[in-house]
PDB file of C-alpha atoms in Angstrom:
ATOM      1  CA  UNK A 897     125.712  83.294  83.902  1.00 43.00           C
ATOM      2  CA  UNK A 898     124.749  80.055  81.520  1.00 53.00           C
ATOM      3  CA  UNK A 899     122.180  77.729  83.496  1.00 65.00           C
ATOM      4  CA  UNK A 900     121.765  74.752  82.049  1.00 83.00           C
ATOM      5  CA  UNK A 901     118.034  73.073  81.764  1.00 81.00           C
ATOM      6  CA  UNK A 902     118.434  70.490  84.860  1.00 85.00           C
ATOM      7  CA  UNK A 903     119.937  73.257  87.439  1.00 87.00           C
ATOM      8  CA  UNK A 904     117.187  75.756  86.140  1.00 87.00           C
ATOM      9  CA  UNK A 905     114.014  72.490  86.734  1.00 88.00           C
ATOM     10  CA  UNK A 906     115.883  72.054  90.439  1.00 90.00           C
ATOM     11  CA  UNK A 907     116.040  75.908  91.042  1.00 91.00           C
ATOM     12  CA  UNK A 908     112.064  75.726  90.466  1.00 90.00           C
ATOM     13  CA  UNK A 909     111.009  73.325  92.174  1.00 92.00           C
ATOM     14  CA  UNK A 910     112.733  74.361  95.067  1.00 94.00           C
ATOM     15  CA  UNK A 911     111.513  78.234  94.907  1.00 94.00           C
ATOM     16  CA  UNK A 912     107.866  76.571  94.572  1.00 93.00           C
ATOM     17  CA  UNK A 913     108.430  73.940  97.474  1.00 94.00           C
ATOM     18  CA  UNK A 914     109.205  77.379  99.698  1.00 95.00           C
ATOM     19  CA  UNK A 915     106.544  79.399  98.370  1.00 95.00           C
ATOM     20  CA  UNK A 916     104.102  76.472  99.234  1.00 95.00           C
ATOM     21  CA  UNK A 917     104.785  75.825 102.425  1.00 95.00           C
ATOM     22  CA  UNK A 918     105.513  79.649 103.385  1.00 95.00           C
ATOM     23  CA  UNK A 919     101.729  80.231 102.206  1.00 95.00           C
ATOM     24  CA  UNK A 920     100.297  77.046 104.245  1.00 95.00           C
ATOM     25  CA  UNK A 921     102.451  78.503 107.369  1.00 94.00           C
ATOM     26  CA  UNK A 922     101.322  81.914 107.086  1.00 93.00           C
ATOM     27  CA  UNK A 923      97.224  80.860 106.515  1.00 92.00           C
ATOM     28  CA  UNK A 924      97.555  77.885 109.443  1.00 89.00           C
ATOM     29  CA  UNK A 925      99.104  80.421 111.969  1.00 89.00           C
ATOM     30  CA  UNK A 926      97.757  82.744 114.170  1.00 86.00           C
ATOM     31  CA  UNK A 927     100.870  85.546 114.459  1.00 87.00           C
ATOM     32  CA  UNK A 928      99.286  87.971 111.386  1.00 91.00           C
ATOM     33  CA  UNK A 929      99.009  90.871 113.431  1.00 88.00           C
ATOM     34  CA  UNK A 930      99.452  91.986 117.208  1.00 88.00           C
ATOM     35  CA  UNK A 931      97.619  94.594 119.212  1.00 85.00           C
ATOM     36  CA  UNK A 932      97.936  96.763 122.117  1.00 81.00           C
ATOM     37  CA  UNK A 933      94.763  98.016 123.098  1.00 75.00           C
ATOM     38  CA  UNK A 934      93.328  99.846 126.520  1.00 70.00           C
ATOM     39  CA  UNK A 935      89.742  98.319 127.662  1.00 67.00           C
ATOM     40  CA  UNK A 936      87.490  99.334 130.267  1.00 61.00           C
ATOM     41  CA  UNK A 937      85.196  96.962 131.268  1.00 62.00           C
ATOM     42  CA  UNK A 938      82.487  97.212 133.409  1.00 60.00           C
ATOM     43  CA  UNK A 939      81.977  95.136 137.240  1.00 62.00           C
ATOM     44  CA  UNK A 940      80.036  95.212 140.061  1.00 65.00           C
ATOM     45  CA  UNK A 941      81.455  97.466 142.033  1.00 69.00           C
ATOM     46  CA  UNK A 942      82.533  99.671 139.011  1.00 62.00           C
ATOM     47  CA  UNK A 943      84.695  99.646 136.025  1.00 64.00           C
ATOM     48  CA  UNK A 944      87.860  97.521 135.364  1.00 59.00           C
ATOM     49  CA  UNK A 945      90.944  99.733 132.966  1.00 64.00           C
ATOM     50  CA  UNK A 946      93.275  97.118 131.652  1.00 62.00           C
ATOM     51  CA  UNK A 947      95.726  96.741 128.381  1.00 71.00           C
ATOM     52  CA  UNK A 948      94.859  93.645 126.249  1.00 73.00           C
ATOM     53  CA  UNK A 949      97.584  92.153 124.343  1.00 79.00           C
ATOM     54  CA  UNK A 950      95.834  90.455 121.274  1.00 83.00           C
ATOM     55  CA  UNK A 951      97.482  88.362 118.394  1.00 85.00           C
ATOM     56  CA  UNK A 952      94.981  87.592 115.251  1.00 85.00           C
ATOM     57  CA  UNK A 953      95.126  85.344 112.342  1.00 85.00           C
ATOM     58  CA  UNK A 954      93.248  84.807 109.470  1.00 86.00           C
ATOM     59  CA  UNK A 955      90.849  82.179 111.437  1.00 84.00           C
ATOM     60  CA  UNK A 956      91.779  82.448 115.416  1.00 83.00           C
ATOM     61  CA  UNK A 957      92.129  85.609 117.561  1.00 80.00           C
ATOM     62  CA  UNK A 958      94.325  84.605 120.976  1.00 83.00           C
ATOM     63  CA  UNK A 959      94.596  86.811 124.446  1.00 79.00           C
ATOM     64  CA  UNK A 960      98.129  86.715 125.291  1.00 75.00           C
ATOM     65  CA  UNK A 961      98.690  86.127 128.640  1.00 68.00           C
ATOM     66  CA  UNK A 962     101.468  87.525 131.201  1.00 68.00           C
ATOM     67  CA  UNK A 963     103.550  84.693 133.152  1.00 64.00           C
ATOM     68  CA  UNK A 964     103.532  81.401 132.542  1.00 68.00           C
ATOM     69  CA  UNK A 965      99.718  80.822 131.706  1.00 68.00           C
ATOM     70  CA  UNK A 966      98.894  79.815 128.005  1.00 71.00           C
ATOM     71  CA  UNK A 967      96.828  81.797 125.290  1.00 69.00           C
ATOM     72  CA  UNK A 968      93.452  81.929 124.903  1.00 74.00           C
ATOM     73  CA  UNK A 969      92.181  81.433 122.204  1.00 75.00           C
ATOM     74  CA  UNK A 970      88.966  81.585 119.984  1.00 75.00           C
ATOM     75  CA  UNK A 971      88.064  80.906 116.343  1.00 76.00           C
ATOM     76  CA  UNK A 972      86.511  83.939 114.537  1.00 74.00           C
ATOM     77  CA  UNK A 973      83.031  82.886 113.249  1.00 69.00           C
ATOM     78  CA  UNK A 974      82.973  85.362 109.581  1.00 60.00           C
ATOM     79  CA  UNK A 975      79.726  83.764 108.786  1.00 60.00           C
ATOM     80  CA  UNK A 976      78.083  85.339 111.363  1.00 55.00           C
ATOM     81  CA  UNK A 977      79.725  89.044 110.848  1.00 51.00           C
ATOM     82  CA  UNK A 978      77.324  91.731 110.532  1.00 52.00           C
ATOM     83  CA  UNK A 979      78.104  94.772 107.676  1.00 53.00           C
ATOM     84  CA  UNK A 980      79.289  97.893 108.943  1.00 52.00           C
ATOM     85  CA  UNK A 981      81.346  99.087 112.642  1.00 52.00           C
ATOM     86  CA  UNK A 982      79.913  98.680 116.123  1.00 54.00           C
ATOM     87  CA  UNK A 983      80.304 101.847 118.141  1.00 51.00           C
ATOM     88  CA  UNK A 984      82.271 101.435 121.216  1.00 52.00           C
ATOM     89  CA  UNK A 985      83.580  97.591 119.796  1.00 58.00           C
ATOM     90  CA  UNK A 986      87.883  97.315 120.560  1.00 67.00           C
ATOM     91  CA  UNK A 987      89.461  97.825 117.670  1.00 71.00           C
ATOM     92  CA  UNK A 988      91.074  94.407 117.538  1.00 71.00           C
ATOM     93  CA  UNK A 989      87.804  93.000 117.329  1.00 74.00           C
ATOM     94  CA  UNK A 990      86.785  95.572 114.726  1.00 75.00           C
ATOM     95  CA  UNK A 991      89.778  94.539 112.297  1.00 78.00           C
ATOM     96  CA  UNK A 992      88.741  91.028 112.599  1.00 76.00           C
ATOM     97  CA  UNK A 993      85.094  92.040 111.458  1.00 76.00           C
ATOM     98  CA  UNK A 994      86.666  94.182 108.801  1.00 74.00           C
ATOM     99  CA  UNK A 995      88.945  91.353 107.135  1.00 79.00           C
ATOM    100  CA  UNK A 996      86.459  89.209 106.843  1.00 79.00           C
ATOM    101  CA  UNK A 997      86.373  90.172 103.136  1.00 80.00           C
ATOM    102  CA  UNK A 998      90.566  89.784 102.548  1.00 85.00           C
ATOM    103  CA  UNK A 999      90.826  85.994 104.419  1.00 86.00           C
ATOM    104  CA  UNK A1000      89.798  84.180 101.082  1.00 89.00           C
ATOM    105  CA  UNK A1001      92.826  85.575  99.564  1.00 93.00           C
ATOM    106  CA  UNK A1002      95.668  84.119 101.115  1.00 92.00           C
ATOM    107  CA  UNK A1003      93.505  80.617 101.027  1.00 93.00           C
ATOM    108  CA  UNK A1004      92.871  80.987  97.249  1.00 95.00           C
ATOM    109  CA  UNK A1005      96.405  81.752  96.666  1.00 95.00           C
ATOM    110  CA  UNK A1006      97.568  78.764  98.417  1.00 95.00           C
ATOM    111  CA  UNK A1007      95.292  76.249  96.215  1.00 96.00           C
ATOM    112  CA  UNK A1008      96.784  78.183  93.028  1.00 95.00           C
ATOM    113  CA  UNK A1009     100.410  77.292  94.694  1.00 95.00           C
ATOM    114  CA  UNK A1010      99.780  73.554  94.973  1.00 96.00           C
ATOM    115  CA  UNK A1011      97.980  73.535  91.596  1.00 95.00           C
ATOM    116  CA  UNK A1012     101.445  75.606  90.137  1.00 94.00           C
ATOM    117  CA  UNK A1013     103.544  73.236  91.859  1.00 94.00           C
ATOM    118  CA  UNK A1014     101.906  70.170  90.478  1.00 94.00           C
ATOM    119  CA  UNK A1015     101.549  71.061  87.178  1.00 93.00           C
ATOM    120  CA  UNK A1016     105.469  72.483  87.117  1.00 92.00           C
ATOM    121  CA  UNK A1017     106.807  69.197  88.458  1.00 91.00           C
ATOM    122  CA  UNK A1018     104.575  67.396  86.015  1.00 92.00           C
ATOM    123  CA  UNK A1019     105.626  69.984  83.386  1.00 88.00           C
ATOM    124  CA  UNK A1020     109.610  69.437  84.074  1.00 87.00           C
ATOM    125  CA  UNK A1021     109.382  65.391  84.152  1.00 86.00           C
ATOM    126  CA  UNK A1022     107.741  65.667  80.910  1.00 84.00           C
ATOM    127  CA  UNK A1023     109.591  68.805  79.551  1.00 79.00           C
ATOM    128  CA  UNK A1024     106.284  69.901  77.789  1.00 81.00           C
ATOM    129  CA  UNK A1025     104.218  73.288  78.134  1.00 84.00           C
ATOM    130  CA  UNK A1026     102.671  72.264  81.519  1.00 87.00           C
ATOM    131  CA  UNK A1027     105.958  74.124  82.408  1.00 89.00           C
ATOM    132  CA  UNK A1028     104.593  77.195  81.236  1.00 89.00           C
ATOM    133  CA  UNK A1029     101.407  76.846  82.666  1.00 91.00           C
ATOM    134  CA  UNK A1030     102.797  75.921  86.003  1.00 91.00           C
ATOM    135  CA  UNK A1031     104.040  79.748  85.602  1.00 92.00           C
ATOM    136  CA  UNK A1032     101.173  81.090  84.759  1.00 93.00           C
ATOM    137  CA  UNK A1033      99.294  79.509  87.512  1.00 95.00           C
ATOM    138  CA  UNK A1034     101.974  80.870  89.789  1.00 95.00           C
ATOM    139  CA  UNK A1035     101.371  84.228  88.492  1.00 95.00           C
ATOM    140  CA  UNK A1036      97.814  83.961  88.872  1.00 95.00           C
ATOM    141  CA  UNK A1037      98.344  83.180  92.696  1.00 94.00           C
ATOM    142  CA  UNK A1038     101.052  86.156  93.096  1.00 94.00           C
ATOM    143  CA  UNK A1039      98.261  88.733  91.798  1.00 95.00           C
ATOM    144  CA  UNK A1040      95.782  86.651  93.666  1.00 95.00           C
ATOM    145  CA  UNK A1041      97.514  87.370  97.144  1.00 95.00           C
ATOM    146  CA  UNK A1042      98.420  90.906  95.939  1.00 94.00           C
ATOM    147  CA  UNK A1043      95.018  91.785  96.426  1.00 94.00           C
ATOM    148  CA  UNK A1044      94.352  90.122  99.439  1.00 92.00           C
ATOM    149  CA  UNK A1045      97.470  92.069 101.422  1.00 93.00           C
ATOM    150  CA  UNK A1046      95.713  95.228 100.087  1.00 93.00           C
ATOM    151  CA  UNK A1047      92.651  94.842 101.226  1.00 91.00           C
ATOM    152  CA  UNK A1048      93.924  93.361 104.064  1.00 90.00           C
ATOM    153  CA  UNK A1049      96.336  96.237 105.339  1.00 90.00           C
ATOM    154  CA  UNK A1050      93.757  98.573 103.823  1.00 89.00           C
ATOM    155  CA  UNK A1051      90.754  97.256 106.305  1.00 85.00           C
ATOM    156  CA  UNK A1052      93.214  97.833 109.316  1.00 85.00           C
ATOM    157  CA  UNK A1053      94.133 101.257 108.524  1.00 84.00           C
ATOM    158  CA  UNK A1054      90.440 102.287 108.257  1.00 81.00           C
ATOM    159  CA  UNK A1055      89.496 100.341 111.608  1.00 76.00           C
ATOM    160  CA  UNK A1056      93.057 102.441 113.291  1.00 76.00           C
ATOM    161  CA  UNK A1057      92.175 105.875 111.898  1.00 73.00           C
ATOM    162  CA  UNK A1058      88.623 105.492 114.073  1.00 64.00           C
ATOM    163  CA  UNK A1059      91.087 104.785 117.280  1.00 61.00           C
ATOM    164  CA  UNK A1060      90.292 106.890 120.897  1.00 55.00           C
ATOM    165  CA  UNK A1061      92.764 108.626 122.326  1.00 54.00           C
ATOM    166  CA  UNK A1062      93.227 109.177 126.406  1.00 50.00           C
ATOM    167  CA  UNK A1063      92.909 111.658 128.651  1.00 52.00           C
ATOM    168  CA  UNK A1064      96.719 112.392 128.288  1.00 52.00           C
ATOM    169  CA  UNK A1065      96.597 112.789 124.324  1.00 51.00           C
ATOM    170  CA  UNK A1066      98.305 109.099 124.102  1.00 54.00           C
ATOM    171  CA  UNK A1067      97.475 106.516 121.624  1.00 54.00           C
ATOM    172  CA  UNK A1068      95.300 103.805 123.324  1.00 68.00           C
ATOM    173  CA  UNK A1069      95.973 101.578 120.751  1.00 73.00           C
ATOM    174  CA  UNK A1070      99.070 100.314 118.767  1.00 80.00           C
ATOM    175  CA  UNK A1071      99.483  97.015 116.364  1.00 83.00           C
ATOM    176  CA  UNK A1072     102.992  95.555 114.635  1.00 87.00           C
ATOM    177  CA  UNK A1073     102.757  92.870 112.189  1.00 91.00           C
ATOM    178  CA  UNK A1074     103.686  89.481 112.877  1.00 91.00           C
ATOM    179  CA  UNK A1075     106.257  86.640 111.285  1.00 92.00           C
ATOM    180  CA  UNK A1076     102.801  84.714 109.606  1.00 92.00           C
ATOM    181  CA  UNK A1077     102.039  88.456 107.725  1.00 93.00           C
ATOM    182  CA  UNK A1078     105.686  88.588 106.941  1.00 94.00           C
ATOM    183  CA  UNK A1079     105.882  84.781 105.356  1.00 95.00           C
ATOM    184  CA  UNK A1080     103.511  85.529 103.199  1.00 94.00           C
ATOM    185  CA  UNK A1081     105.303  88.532 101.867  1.00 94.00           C
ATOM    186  CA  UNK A1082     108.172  85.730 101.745  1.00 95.00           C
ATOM    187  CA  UNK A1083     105.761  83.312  99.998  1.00 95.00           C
ATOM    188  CA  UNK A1084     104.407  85.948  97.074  1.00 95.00           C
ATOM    189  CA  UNK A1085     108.409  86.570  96.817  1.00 95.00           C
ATOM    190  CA  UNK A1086     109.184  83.168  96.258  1.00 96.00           C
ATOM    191  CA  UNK A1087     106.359  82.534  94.063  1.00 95.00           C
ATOM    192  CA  UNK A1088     107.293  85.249  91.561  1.00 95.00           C
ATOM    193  CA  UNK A1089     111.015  83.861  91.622  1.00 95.00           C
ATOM    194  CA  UNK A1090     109.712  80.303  90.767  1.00 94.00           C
ATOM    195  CA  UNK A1091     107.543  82.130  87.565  1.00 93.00           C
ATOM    196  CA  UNK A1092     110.593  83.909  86.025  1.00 93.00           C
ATOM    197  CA  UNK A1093     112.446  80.449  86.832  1.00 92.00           C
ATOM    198  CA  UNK A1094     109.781  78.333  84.870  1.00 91.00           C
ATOM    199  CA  UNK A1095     109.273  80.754  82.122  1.00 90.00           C
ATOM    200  CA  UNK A1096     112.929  81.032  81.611  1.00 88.00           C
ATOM    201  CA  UNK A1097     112.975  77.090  81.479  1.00 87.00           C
ATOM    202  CA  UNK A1098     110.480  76.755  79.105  1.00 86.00           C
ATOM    203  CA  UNK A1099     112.287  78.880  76.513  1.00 83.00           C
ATOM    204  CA  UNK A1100     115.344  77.395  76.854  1.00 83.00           C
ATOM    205  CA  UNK A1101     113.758  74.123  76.165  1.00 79.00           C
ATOM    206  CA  UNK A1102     112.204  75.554  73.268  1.00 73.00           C
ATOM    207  CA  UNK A1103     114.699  77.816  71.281  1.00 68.00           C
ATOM    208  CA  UNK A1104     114.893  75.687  68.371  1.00 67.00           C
ATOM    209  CA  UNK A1105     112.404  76.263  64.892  1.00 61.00           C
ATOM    210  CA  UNK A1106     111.190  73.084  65.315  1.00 62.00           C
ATOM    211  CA  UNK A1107     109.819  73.863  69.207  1.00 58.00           C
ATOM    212  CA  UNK A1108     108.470  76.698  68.341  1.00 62.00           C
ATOM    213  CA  UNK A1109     106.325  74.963  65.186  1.00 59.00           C
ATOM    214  CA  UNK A1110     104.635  73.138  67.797  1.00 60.00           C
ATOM    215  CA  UNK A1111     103.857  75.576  70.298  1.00 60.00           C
ATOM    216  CA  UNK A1112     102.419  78.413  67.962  1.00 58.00           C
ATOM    217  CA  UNK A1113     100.850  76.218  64.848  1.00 58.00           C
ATOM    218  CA  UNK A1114     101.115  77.700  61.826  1.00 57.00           C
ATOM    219  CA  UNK A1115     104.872  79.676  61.784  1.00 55.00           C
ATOM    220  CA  UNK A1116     106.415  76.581  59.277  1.00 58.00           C
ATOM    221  CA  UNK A1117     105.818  78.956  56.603  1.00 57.00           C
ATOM    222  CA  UNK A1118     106.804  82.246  58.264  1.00 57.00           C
ATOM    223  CA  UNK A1119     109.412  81.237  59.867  1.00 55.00           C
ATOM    224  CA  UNK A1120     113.108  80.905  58.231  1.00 53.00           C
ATOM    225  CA  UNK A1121     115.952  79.053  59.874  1.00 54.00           C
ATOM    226  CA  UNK A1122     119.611  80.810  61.065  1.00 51.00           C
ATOM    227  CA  UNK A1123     121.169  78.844  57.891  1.00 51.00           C
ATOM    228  CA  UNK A1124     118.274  80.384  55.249  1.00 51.00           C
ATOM    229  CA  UNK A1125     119.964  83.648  53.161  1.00 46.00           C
ATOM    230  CA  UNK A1126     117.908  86.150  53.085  1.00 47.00           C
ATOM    231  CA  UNK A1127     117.984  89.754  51.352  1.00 52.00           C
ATOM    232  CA  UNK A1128     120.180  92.087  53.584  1.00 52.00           C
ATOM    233  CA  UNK A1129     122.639  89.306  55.136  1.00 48.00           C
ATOM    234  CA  UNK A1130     120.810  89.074  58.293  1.00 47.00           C
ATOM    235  CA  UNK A1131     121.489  85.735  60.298  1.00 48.00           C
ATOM    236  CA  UNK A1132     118.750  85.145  63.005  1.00 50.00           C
ATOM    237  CA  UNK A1133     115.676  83.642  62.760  1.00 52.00           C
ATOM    238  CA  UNK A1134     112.992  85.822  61.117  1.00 50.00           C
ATOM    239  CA  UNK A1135     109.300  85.582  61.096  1.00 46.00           C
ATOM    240  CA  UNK A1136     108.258  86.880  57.017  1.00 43.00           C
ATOM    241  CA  UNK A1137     105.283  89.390  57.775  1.00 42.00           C
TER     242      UNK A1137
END
């Protein structure tokens, strides 16, 4: 299928616009992961058994309540996380100790996003190499978050595998992820798209001798045009080793 150079700049910018605002929706949202989780509690008159249905974000962690009443929720203070796991702590509250380390992923790979994105659109006004860079810079953020979903999934497998079971043999605790965990997956997606997009722009742009002169310095005298003869009939443009 031939794209020509303005539906390929619109196809970009586009994939980039999603990617950024998957990322910011997935890092502002509180819907990264949700818990079941049996607690016993302790009262006056003795102890209180209840299941606690917990949602968690990168920043908040939010009770879900039955009926009609709201969430409660509470920020999640990393600064003041000590190293290693409390014996006895619910696991929910465990996982949230443990990613402490993956949150400054997704964040960092949302500044690289915006800083793609701007340099791209700059890039495809101007039709210069900022295109490429804008790719690069995309790339960068892809790997970026890469790492931060691996560590991230990685913490809560570690915190699960130290789990209790009950007196029946039953699970007492069970997570799912939720729609913010699964827009980033849609974001990196997106983001990757918009890099092939860009680089695939930029060498389009720049097929001719003449483009390629400027970007590598230096090939004027290595490199021979289509019309050129050369020994063995050949055609295409050849770089003289």
């Amino acid at each position: 299928m031939h794209c020509n150079v303005r539906f390929l700049s619109f196809l970009s910018m586009c994939l980039g616009a999603v990617a950024v605002g998957t990322m910011a929706l997935a890092v502002g949202t509180d819907s990264w992961l949700f818990t079941e989780e049996e607690t016993i509690k302790s009262i006056e008159n003795g102890t209180l058994k209840f299941t606690a249905h917990i949602r968690t974000g990168l920043w908040r962690l939010c009770i879900i309540m039955d009926y009609d009443y709201p969430d409660i929720c509470v920020n999640v203070g990393y600064e003041n996380a000590d190293e290693g796991r409390e014996e006895g702590q619910e696991t929910s509250m465990a996982i949230m100790r443990a990613n402490r380390v993956s949150t400054v992923f997704p964040v960092i790979t949302l500044v690289l996003l915006v800083t793609g994105f701007t340099v791209s659109a700059i890039g495809n006004i101007q039709g210069d190499i900022k295109t490429l860079i804008g790719s690069v810079v995309y790339i960068s953020g892809g790997l970026t978050f890469a790492v931060g979903i691996i560590l991230y999934i990685s913490s809560i497998n570690d915190e699960v595998g130290h789990r209790q079971y009950n007196e029946s043999g039953d699970l007492v605790f069970q997570y799912s992820y939720g729609w913010s965990f699964y827009f980033a997956g849609l974001a990196f997606l997106f983001t990757m798209l918009s890099a092939v997009v860009q680089i695939s722009l930029f060498l389009k742009r720049n097929s001719k001798k003449d483009d390629m002169i400027k970007i590598i310095p230096g090939l004027d005298g290595v490199l021979l045009d289509p019309e050129d003869e050369i020994p063995g009939g050949a055609s295409n443009p050849t770089i003289i080793l």
